[in-house]
Every structure is written in C-alpha cells, then in structure tokens.
PDB file of C-alpha atoms in Angstrom:
ATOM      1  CA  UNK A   1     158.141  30.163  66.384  1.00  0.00           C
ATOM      2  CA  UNK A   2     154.882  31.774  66.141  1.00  0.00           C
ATOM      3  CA  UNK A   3     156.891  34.353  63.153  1.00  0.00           C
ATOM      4  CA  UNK A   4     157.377  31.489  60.944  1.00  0.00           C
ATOM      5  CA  UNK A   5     153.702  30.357  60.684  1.00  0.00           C
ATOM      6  CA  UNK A   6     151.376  31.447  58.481  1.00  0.00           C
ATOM      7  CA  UNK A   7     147.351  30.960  58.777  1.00  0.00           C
ATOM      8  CA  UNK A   8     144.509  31.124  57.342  1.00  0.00           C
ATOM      9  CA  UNK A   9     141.483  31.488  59.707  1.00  0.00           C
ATOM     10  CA  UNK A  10     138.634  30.124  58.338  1.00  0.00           C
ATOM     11  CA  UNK A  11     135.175  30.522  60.459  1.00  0.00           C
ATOM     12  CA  UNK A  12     132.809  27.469  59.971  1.00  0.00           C
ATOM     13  CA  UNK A  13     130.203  28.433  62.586  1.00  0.00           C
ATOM     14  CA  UNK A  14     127.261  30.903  61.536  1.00  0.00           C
ATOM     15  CA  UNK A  15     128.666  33.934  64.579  1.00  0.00           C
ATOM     16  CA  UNK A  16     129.971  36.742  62.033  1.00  0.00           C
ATOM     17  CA  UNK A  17     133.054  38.106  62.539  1.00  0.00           C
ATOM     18  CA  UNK A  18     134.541  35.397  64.501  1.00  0.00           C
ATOM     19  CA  UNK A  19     137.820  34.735  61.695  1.00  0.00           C
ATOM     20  CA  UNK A  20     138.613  38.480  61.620  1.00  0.00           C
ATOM     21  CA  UNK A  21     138.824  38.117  65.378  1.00  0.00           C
ATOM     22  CA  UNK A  22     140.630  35.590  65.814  1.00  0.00           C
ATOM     23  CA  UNK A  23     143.213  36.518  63.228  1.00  0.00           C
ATOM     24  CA  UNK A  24     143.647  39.978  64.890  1.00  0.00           C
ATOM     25  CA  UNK A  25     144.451  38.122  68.155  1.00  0.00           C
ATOM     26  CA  UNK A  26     146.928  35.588  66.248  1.00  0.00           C
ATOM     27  CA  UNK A  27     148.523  38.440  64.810  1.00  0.00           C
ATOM     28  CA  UNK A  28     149.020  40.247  67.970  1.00  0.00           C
ATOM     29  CA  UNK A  29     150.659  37.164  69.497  1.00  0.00           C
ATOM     30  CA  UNK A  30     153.264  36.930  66.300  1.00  0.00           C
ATOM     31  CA  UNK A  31     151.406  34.480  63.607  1.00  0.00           C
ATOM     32  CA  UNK A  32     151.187  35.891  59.900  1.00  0.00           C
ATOM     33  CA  UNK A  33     147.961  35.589  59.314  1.00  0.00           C
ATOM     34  CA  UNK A  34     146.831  34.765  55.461  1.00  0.00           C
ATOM     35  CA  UNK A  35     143.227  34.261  54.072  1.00  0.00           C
ATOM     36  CA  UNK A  36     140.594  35.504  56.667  1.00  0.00           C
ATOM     37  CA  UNK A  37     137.186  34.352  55.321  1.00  0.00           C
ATOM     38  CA  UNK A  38     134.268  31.870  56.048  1.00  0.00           C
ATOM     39  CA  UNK A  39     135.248  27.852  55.909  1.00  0.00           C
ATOM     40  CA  UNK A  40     134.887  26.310  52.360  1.00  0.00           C
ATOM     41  CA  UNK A  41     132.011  24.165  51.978  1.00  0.00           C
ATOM     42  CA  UNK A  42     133.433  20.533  52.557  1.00  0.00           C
ATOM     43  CA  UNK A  43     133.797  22.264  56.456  1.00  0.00           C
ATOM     44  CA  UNK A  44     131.223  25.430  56.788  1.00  0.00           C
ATOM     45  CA  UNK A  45     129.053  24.472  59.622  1.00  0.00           C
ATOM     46  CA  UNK A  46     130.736  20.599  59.617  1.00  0.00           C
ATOM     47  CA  UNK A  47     133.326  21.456  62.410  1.00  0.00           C
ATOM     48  CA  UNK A  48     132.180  20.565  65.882  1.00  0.00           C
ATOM     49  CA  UNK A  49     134.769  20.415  68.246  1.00  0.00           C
ATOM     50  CA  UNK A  50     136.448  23.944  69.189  1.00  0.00           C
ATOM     51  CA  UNK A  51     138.366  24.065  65.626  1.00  0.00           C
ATOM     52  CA  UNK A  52     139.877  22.254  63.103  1.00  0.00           C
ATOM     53  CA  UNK A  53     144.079  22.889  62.114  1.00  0.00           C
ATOM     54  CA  UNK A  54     144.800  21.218  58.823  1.00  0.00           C
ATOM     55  CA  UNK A  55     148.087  21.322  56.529  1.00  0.00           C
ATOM     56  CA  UNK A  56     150.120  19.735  54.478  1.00  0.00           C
ATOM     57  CA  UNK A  57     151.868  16.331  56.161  1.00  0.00           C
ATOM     58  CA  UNK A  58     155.152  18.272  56.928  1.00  0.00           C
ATOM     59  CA  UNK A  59     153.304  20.563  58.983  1.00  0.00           C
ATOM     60  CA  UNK A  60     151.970  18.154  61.645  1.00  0.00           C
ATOM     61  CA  UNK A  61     155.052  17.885  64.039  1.00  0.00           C
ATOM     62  CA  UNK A  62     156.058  21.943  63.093  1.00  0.00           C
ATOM     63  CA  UNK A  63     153.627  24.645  62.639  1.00  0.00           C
ATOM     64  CA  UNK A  64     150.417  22.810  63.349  1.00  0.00           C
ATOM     65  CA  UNK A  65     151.871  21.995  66.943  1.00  0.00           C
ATOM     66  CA  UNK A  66     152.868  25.611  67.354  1.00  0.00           C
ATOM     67  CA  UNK A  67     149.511  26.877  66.359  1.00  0.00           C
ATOM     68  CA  UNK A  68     148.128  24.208  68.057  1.00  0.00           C
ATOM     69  CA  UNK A  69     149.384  25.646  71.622  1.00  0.00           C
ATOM     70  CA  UNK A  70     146.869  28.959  70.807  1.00  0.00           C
ATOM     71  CA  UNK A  71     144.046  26.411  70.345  1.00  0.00           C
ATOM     72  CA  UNK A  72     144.086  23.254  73.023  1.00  0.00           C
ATOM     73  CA  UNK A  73     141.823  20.729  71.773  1.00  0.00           C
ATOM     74  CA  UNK A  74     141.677  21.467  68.461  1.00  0.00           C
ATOM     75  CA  UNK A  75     141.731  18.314  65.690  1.00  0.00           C
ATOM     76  CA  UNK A  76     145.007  18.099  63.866  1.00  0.00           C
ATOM     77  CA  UNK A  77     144.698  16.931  60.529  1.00  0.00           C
ATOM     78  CA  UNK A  78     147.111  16.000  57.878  1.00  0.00           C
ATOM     79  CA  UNK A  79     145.807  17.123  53.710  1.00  0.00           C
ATOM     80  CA  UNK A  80     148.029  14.795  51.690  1.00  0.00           C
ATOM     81  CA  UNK A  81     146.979  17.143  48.470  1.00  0.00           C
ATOM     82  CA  UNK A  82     148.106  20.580  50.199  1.00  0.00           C
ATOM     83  CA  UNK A  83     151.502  22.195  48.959  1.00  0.00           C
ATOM     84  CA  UNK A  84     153.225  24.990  50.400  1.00  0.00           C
ATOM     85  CA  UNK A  85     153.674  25.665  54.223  1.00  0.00           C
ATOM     86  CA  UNK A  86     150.642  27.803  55.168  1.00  0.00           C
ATOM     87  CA  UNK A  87     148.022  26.360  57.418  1.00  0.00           C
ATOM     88  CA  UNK A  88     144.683  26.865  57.894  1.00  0.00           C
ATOM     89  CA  UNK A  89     142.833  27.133  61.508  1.00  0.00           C
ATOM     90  CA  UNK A  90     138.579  26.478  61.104  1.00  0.00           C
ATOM     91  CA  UNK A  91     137.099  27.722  63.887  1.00  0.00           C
ATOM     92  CA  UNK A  92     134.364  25.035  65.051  1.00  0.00           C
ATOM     93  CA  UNK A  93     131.231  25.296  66.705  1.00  0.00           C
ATOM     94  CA  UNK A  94     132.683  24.746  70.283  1.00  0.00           C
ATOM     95  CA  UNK A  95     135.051  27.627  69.783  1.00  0.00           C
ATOM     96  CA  UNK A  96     134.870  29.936  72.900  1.00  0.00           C
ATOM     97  CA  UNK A  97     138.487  31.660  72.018  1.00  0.00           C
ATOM     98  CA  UNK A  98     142.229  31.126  71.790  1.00  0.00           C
ATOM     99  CA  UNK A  99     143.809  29.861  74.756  1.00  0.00           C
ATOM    100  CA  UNK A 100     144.837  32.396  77.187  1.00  0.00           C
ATOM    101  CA  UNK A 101     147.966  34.504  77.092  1.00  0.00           C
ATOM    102  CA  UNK A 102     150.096  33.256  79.528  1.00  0.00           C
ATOM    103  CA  UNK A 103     148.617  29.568  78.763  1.00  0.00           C
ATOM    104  CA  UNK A 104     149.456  30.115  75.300  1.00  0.00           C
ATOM    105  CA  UNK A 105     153.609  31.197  75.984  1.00  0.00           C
ATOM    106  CA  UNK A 106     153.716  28.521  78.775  1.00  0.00           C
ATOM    107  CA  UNK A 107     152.809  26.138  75.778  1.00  0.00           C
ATOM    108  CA  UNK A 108     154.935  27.972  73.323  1.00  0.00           C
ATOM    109  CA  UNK A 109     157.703  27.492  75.823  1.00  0.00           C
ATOM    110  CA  UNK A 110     157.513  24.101  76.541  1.00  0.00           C
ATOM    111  CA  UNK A 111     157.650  23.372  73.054  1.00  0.00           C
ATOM    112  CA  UNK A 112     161.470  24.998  72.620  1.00  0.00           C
ATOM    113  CA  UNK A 113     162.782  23.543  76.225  1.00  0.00           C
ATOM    114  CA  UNK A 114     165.000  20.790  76.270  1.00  0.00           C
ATOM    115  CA  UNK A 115     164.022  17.719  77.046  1.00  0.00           C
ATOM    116  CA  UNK A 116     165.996  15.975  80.435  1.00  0.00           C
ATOM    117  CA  UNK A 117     167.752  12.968  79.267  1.00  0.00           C
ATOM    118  CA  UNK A 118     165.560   9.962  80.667  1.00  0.00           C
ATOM    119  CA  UNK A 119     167.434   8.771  83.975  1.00  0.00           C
ATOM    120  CA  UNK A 120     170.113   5.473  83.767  1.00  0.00           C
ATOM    121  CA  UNK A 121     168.637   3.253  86.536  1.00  0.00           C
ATOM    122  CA  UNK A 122     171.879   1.304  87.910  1.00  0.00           C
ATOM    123  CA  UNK A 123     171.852  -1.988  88.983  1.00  0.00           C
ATOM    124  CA  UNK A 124     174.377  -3.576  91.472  1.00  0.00           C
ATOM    125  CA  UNK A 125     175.314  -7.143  91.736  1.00  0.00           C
TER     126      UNK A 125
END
C-alpha cells in the first residue's frame, strides 16, 4: 500500500521544481514522502529514461513495484549497499509526470487482486 512507502524524490533533470512537484502529487495519492532535493551527483543529469526507482534488494518485489505503478517505465534498480526501507524515485530527463489517476489505482489494484488459479486441462483416454 501506497501508506507503507516512503520516498525520496530526487530531480536529476535541470527543470526546477520538478521533485517538490512530484512529491506533493505522491503525497496526495498516500506515499510518505522523505528527502525532496536535486539527484546526487553519481545521477544529476545521468538519468534518461522517464526516472530511475532504486532501493535496497528487499524492496524490488514490494515498494519499488508499488511506486512503480505511479511511474510506468521507470528503471528498477536494486543498491546492494542501501539499508533501511525508504526508496528513492530520480526523476529522468524523459519525465513528463506520474501516471494518471485512475491509471495509477487500476495499477495499484491489480497489484492486491488475486491471481485465478491457472486452469487443469483434462485429458480423456
């Protein structure tokens, strides 16, 4: 759930403004939202694709897939030295905005549904 994630939105593009933004709008839709600053070096300016979600291993199949559904397209990456559960989103270059609304809950949703047991094909004799 969005509630239990944490983020830290971390602009590496040179548009001013755009982490403050974005973490207003993740807030709004039920993140916690942590650091809000420009990228660190090793990324500033580095991140092409519409953003970059990086945290620890643990997070890959939990909070960066829920985060993940705000931001389709975005690189998931594992940092083997990170502790703690918070994650960070970089905004990239090819950011144009978080997913839509209803996109976003659709993904949310599909996330918590339960998955239809895979059909028994029978075979007669």
């Amino acid at each position: 759930k969005p509630g239990q994630v944490t983020v830290n939105v971390l602009n590496a593009t040179t548009r001013g403004g755009l982490a403050q933004k974005t973490a207003d709008e993740l807030k709004k839709r039920g993140f916690r939202v942590g650091e809000v600053s420009n990228a660190p070096e090793e990324y500033d300016k580095k991140v092409d694709g519409t953003g970059l979600l990086l945290g620890p291993a643990a997070s890959l199949k939990s909070s960066l897939t829920v985060l993940g559904t705000q931001l389709p397209g975005a690189e998931h990456r594992a940092d083997a030295a990170r502790k703690g559960a918070t994650v960070d989103l970089i905004i990239g270059n090819g950011f144009k905005g978080l997913a839509k609304g209803a996109d976003a809950d659709a993904a949310l949703a599909a996330l918590t549904a339960p998955r239809p047991a895979p059909a028994v094909e029978k075979k007669s004799c």
